[in-house]
Amino acid sequence: MKTPEFMQNATNVYRTARYIVKQDIYLEHDEFGNSRIYSKDTYYLRNKQLDKEFEYIFKDRDCVNGKRVHTTLYTRRYK
């Protein structure tokens, strides 16, 4: 099976009632020594094919839908 787009470069993947969400999580430092964690989130509208792929990949999870990793900043993109 080809790797689904929602898995490519993903740090975390979880599912909501309407979307499968890919999180790309980064740790950033500024010139003052401050750190922050941010996430570039991509939302994929759920459909039968994406759900089938998601369930196959995460069939061994205790909670198949997974959970969001909390970050201080995030951006959203819908596909």
PDB file of C-alpha atoms in Angstrom:
ATOM      1  CA  MET A   1       0.000   0.000   0.000  1.00  0.00           C
ATOM      2  CA  LYS A   2       1.234   3.492  -0.859  1.00  0.00           C
ATOM      3  CA  THR A   3       1.811   5.803   2.116  1.00  0.00           C
ATOM      4  CA  PRO A   4      -1.236   8.078   2.434  1.00  0.00           C
ATOM      5  CA  GLU A   5      -0.635  11.821   2.173  1.00  0.00           C
ATOM      6  CA  PHE A   6      -1.824  12.328   5.758  1.00  0.00           C
ATOM      7  CA  MET A   7       1.123  10.202   6.954  1.00  0.00           C
ATOM      8  CA  GLN A   8       3.870  11.923   4.965  1.00  0.00           C
ATOM      9  CA  ASN A   9       6.172  14.015   7.193  1.00  0.00           C
ATOM     10  CA  ALA A  10       3.702  13.678  10.059  1.00  0.00           C
ATOM     11  CA  THR A  11       4.790  13.906  13.679  1.00  0.00           C
ATOM     12  CA  ASN A  12       1.292  12.999  14.887  1.00  0.00           C
ATOM     13  CA  VAL A  13      -1.958  11.968  13.189  1.00  0.00           C
ATOM     14  CA  TYR A  14      -5.383  11.877  14.812  1.00  0.00           C
ATOM     15  CA  ARG A  15      -9.023  11.799  13.778  1.00  0.00           C
ATOM     16  CA  THR A  16     -11.966  14.024  14.690  1.00  0.00           C
ATOM     17  CA  ALA A  17     -15.628  13.600  13.776  1.00  0.00           C
ATOM     18  CA  ARG A  18     -15.080  15.317  10.379  1.00  0.00           C
ATOM     19  CA  TYR A  19     -11.332  15.316   9.712  1.00  0.00           C
ATOM     20  CA  ILE A  20      -8.118  13.344   9.797  1.00  0.00           C
ATOM     21  CA  VAL A  21      -5.490  15.773  11.056  1.00  0.00           C
ATOM     22  CA  LYS A  22      -1.764  15.633  10.330  1.00  0.00           C
ATOM     23  CA  GLN A  23       0.480  17.527  12.745  1.00  0.00           C
ATOM     24  CA  ASP A  24       4.014  18.524  11.751  1.00  0.00           C
ATOM     25  CA  ILE A  25       5.531  19.655  15.056  1.00  0.00           C
ATOM     26  CA  TYR A  26       8.604  21.877  15.336  1.00  0.00           C
ATOM     27  CA  LEU A  27      10.726  23.223  18.170  1.00  0.00           C
ATOM     28  CA  GLU A  28      11.855  26.798  17.496  1.00  0.00           C
ATOM     29  CA  HIS A  29      14.428  28.965  19.321  1.00  0.00           C
ATOM     30  CA  ASP A  30      14.791  32.723  19.042  1.00  0.00           C
ATOM     31  CA  GLU A  31      17.824  34.954  19.522  1.00  0.00           C
ATOM     32  CA  PHE A  32      16.902  35.512  23.197  1.00  0.00           C
ATOM     33  CA  GLY A  33      17.031  31.820  24.055  1.00  0.00           C
ATOM     34  CA  ASN A  34      13.258  31.396  24.181  1.00  0.00           C
ATOM     35  CA  SER A  35      11.778  28.182  22.859  1.00  0.00           C
ATOM     36  CA  ARG A  36       8.349  27.398  21.529  1.00  0.00           C
ATOM     37  CA  ILE A  37       6.665  24.377  20.029  1.00  0.00           C
ATOM     38  CA  TYR A  38       4.452  24.929  17.027  1.00  0.00           C
ATOM     39  CA  SER A  39       2.433  22.733  14.743  1.00  0.00           C
ATOM     40  CA  LYS A  40       1.599  22.958  11.060  1.00  0.00           C
ATOM     41  CA  ASP A  41      -1.748  21.170  10.877  1.00  0.00           C
ATOM     42  CA  THR A  42      -3.325  19.805   7.723  1.00  0.00           C
ATOM     43  CA  TYR A  43      -7.006  18.821   7.883  1.00  0.00           C
ATOM     44  CA  TYR A  44      -8.237  16.132   5.479  1.00  0.00           C
ATOM     45  CA  LEU A  45     -12.001  15.811   5.159  1.00  0.00           C
ATOM     46  CA  ARG A  46     -12.879  12.247   6.101  1.00  0.00           C
ATOM     47  CA  ASN A  47     -14.219   9.839   3.498  1.00  0.00           C
ATOM     48  CA  LYS A  48     -14.480   6.052   3.265  1.00  0.00           C
ATOM     49  CA  GLN A  49     -11.067   5.605   1.638  1.00  0.00           C
ATOM     50  CA  LEU A  50      -9.195   7.819   4.125  1.00  0.00           C
ATOM     51  CA  ASP A  51     -10.960   6.149   7.060  1.00  0.00           C
ATOM     52  CA  LYS A  52     -10.017   2.727   5.729  1.00  0.00           C
ATOM     53  CA  GLU A  53      -6.360   3.742   5.410  1.00  0.00           C
ATOM     54  CA  PHE A  54      -6.359   5.418   8.830  1.00  0.00           C
ATOM     55  CA  GLU A  55      -7.908   2.401  10.546  1.00  0.00           C
ATOM     56  CA  TYR A  56      -5.443   0.016   8.892  1.00  0.00           C
ATOM     57  CA  ILE A  57      -2.416   2.089   9.962  1.00  0.00           C
ATOM     58  CA  PHE A  58      -3.620   2.681  13.531  1.00  0.00           C
ATOM     59  CA  LYS A  59      -5.445  -0.602  14.182  1.00  0.00           C
ATOM     60  CA  ASP A  60      -3.156  -1.395  17.141  1.00  0.00           C
ATOM     61  CA  ARG A  61      -3.716   1.904  18.975  1.00  0.00           C
ATOM     62  CA  ASP A  62      -5.542   1.693  22.293  1.00  0.00           C
ATOM     63  CA  CYS A  63      -7.581   4.710  21.192  1.00  0.00           C
ATOM     64  CA  VAL A  64      -7.808   4.329  17.399  1.00  0.00           C
ATOM     65  CA  ASN A  65      -8.654   8.020  16.844  1.00  0.00           C
ATOM     66  CA  GLY A  66      -5.553   9.239  18.662  1.00  0.00           C
ATOM     67  CA  LYS A  67      -5.162  12.631  20.310  1.00  0.00           C
ATOM     68  CA  ARG A  68      -3.781  16.029  19.469  1.00  0.00           C
ATOM     69  CA  VAL A  69      -0.331  16.965  20.759  1.00  0.00           C
ATOM     70  CA  HIS A  70      -0.756  20.388  22.370  1.00  0.00           C
ATOM     71  CA  THR A  71       1.531  23.166  21.144  1.00  0.00           C
ATOM     72  CA  THR A  72       1.885  26.883  21.855  1.00  0.00           C
ATOM     73  CA  LEU A  73       1.252  27.927  18.231  1.00  0.00           C
ATOM     74  CA  TYR A  74      -0.311  26.326  15.192  1.00  0.00           C
ATOM     75  CA  THR A  75      -1.362  26.965  11.628  1.00  0.00           C
ATOM     76  CA  ARG A  76      -4.188  25.219   9.782  1.00  0.00           C
ATOM     77  CA  ARG A  77      -4.568  24.145   6.201  1.00  0.00           C
ATOM     78  CA  TYR A  78      -7.572  22.289   4.766  1.00  0.00           C
ATOM     79  CA  LYS A  79      -7.271  19.787   1.925  1.00  0.00           C
TER      80      LYS A  79
END
